[in-house]
PDB file of C-alpha atoms in Angstrom:
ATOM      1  CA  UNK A   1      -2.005 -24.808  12.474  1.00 55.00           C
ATOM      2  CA  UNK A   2      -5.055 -24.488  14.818  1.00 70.00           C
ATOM      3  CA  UNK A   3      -8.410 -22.760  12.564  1.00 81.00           C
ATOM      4  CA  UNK A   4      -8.225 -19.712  14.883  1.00 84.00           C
ATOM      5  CA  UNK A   5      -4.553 -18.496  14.005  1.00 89.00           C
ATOM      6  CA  UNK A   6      -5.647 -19.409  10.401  1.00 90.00           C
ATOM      7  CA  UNK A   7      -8.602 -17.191  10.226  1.00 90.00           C
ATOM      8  CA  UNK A   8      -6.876 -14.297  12.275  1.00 94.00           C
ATOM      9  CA  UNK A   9      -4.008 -14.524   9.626  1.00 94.00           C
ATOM     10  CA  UNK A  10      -6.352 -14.241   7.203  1.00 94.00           C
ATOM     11  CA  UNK A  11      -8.270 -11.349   8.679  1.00 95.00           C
ATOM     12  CA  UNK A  12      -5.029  -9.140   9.091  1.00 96.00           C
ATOM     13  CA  UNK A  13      -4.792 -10.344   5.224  1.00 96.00           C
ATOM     14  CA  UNK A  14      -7.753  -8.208   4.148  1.00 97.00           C
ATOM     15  CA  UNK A  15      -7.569  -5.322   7.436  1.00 96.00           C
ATOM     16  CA  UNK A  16      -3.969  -4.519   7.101  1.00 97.00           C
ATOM     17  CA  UNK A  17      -4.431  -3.306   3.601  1.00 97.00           C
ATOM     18  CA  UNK A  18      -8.097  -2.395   3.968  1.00 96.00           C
ATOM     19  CA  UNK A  19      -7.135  -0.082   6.712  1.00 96.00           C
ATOM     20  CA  UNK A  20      -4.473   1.536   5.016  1.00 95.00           C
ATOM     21  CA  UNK A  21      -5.752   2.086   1.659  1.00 95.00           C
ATOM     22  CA  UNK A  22      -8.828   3.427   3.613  1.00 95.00           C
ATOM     23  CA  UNK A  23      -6.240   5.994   5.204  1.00 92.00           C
ATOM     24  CA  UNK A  24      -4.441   6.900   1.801  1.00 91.00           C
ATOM     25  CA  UNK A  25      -7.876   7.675   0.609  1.00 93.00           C
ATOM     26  CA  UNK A  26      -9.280   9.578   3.102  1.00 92.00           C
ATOM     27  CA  UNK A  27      -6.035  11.461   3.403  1.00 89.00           C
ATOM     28  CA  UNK A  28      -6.654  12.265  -0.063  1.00 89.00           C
ATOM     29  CA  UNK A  29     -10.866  12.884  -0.199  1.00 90.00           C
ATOM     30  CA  UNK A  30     -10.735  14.794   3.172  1.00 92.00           C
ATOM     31  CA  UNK A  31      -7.324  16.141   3.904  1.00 87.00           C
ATOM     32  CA  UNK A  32      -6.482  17.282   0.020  1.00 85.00           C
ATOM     33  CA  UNK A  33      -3.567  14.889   0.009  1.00 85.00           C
ATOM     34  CA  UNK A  34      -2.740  14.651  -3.702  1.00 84.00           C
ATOM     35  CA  UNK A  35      -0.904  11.278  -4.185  1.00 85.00           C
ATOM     36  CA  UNK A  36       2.248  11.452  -6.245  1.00 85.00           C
ATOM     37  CA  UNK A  37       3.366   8.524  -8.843  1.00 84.00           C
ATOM     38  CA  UNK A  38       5.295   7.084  -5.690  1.00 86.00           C
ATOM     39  CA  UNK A  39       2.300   7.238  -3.803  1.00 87.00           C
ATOM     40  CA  UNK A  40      -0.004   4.939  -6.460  1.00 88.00           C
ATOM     41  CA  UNK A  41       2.977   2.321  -6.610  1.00 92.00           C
ATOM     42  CA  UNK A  42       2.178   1.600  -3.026  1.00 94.00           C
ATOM     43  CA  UNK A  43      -1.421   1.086  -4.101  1.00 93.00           C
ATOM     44  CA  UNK A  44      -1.508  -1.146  -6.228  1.00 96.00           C
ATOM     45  CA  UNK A  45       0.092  -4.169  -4.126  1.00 97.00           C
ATOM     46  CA  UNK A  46      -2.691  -3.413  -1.264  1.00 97.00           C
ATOM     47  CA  UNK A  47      -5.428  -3.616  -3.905  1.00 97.00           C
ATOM     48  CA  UNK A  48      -3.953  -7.097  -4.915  1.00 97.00           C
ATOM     49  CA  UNK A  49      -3.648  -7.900  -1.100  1.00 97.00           C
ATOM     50  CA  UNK A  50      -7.549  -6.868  -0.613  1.00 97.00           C
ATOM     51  CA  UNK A  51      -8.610  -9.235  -3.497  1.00 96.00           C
ATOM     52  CA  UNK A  52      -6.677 -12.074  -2.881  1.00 97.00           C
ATOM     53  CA  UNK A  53      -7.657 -11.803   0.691  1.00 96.00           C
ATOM     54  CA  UNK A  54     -11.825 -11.784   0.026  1.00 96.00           C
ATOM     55  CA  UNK A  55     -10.992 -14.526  -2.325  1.00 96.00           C
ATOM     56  CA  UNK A  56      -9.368 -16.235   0.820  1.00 93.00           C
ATOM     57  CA  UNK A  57     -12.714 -15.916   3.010  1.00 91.00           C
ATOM     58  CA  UNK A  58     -14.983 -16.722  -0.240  1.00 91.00           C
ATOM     59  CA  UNK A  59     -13.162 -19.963  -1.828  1.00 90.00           C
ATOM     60  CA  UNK A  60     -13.399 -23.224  -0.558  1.00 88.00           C
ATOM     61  CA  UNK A  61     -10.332 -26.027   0.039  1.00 85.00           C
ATOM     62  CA  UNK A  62      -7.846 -24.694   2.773  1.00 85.00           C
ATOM     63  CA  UNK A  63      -4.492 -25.082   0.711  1.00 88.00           C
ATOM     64  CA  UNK A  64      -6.178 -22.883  -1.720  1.00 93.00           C
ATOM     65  CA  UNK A  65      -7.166 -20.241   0.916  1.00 92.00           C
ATOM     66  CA  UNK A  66      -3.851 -20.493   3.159  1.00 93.00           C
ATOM     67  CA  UNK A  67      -1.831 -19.960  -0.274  1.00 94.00           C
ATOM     68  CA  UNK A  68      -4.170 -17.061  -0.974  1.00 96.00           C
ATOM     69  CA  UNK A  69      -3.496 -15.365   2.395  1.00 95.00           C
ATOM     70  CA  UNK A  70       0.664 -16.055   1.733  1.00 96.00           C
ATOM     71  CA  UNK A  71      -0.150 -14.422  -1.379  1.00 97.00           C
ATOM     72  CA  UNK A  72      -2.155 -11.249  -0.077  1.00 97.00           C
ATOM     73  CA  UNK A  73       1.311 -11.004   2.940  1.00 96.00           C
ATOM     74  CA  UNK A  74       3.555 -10.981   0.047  1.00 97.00           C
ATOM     75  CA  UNK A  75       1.724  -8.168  -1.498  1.00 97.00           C
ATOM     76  CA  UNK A  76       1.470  -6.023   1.153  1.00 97.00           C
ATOM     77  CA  UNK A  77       4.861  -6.633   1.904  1.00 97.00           C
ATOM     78  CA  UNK A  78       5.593  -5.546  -1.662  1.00 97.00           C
ATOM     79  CA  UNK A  79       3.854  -1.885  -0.518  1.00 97.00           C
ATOM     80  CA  UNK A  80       6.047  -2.280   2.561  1.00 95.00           C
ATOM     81  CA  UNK A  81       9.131  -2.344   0.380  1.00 96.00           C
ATOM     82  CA  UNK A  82       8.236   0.407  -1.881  1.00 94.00           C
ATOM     83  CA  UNK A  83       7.094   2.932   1.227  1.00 94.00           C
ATOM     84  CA  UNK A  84      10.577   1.910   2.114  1.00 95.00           C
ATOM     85  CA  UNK A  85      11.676   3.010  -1.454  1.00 93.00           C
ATOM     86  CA  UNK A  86       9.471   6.165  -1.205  1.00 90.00           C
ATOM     87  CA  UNK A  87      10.622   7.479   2.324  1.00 91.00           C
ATOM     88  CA  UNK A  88      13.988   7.268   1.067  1.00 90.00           C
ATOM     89  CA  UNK A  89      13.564   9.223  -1.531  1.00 89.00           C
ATOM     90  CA  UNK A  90      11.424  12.061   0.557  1.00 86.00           C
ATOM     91  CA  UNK A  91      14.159  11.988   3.200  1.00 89.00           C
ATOM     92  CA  UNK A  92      16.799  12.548   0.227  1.00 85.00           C
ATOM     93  CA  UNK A  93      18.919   9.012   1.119  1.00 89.00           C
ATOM     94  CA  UNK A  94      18.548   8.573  -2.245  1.00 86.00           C
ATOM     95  CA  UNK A  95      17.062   9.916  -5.417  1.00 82.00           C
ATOM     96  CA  UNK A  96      14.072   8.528  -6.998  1.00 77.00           C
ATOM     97  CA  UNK A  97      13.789   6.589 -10.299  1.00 80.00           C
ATOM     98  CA  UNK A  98      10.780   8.438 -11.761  1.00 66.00           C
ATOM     99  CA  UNK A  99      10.034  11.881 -12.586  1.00 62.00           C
ATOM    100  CA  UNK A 100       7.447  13.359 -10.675  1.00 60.00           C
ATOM    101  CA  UNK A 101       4.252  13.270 -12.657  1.00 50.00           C
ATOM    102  CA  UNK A 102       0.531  14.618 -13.011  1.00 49.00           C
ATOM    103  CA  UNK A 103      -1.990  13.600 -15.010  1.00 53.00           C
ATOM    104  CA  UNK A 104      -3.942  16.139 -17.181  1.00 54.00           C
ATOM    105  CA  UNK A 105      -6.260  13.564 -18.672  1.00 58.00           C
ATOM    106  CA  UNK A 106      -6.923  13.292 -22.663  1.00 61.00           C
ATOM    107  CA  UNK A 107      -8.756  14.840 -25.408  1.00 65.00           C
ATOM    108  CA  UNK A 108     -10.226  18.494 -26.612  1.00 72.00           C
ATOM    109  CA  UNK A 109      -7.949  21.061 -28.643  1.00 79.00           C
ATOM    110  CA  UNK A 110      -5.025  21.702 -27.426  1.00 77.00           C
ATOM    111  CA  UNK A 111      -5.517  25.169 -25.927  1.00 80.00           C
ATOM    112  CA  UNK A 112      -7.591  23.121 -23.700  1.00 76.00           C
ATOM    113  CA  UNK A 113      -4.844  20.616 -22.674  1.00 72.00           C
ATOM    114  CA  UNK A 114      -2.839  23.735 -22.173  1.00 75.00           C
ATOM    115  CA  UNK A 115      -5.340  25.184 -19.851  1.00 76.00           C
ATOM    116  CA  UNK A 116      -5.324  21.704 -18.074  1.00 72.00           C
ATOM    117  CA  UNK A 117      -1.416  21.436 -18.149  1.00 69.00           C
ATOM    118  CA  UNK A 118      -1.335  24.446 -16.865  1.00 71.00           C
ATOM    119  CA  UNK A 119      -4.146  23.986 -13.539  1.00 71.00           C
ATOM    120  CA  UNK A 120      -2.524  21.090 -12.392  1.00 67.00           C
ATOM    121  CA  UNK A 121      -1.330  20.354  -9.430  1.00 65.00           C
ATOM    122  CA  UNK A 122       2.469  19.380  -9.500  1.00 69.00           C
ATOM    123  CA  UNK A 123       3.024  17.064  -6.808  1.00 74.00           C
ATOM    124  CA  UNK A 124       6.895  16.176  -5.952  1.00 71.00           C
ATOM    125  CA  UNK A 125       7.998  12.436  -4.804  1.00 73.00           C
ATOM    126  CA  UNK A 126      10.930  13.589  -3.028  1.00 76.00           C
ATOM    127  CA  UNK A 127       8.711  16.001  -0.759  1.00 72.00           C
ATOM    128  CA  UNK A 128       6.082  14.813   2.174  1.00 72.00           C
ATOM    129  CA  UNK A 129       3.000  16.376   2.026  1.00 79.00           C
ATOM    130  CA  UNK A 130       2.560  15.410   5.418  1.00 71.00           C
ATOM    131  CA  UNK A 131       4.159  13.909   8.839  1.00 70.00           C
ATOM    132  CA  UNK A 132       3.945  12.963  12.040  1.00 77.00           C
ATOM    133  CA  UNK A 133       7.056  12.784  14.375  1.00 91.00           C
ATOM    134  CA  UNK A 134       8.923  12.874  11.181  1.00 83.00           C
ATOM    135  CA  UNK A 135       7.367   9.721   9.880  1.00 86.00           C
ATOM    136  CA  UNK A 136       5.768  10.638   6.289  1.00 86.00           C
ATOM    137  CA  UNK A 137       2.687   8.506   4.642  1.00 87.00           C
ATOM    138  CA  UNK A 138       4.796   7.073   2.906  1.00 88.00           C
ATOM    139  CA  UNK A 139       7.052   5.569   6.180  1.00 90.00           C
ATOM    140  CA  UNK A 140       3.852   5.161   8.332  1.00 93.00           C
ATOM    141  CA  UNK A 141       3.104   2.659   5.100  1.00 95.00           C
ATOM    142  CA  UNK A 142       5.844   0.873   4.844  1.00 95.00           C
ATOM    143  CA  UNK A 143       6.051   0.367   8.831  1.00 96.00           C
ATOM    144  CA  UNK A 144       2.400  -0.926   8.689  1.00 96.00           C
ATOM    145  CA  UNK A 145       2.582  -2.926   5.804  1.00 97.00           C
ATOM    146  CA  UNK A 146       5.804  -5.079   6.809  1.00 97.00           C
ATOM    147  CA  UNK A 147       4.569  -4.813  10.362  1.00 96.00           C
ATOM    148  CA  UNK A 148       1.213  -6.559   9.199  1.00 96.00           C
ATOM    149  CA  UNK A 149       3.060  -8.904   6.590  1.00 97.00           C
ATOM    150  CA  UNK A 150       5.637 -10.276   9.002  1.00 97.00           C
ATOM    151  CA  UNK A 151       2.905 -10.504  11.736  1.00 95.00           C
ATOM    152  CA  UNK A 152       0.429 -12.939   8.855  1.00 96.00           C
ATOM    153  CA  UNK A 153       3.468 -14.742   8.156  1.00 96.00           C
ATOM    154  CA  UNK A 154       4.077 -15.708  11.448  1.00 94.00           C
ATOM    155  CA  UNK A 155       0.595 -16.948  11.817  1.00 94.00           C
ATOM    156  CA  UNK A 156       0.917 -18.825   8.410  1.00 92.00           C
ATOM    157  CA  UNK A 157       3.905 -20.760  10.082  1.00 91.00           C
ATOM    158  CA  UNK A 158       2.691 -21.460  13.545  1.00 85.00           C
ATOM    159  CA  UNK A 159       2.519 -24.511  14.854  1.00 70.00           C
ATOM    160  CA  UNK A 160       0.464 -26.279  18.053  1.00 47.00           C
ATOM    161  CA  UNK A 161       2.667 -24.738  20.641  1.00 36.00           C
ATOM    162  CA  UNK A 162       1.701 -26.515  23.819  1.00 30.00           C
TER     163      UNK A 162
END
């Protein structure tokens, strides 16, 4: 595989979920997005992505950092997969396996957990916040994250083509 496809494989490694965690997030700080329990499932594999990719540009041996980027496609294709999940269950194709949750955080009496219980925010996973020619975050995610995984994969297998 010629250096240039490596390194832009590994680039889309750390931009693909870069990008769209900086999205989620700014959908949340700036647009008042509350995320449901749905919505931090699909987190959690670009996190992993974004690590394993800066470990790909900071460790040295290119096995190492090639197996690193695989690793970083497989996790945001594991976000793909779950905004899959998550549409789904938005669009009503098929129910979710969680109840929709909120957390109210810990300690103080318990009148004060009540006042807390009762000030939150109840945020539904079978309801988009938000769309976009029908598309929710949720299947903009998943079209963008197996998008970008398929796309690094294919870079991770090619070959000299001449």
């Amino acid at each position: 595989m010629p250096e240039s496809t490596f390194r832009l494989a590994r680039l889309l490694a750390l931009l693909v979920p870069g990008l769209l965690m900086a999205g989620a997030l700014g959908s949340q700080v700036f647009g008042g997005l509350i995320p449901c329990e749905m919505c931090h499932w699909q987190r959690w594999p670009h996190y992993t992505a974004i690590g394993l990719a800066i470990l790909a540009f900071a460790l040295p041996g290119a096995g190492l950092r090639r197996m690193l980027v695989a690793l970083a496609g497989f996790a945001i294709l594991t976000s793909g997969a779950i905004g899959v999940f998550h549409a789904g269950v938005e669009y009503h194709w098929w129910q979710g396996i969680t109840p929709c949750s909120t957390s109210i955080g810990g300690g103080g009496t318990a009148q004060d957990m009540l006042a807390r219980i009762m000030k939150a925010p109840i945020i539904r996973c079978d309801a988009a916040q938000w769309t976009l020619a029908g598309i929710s975050l949720a299947g903009f995610n998943a079209i963008f994250s197996i998008s970008g995984a398929l796309g690094i994969f294919a870079l991770l297998l090619r070959r000299n083509a001449r």
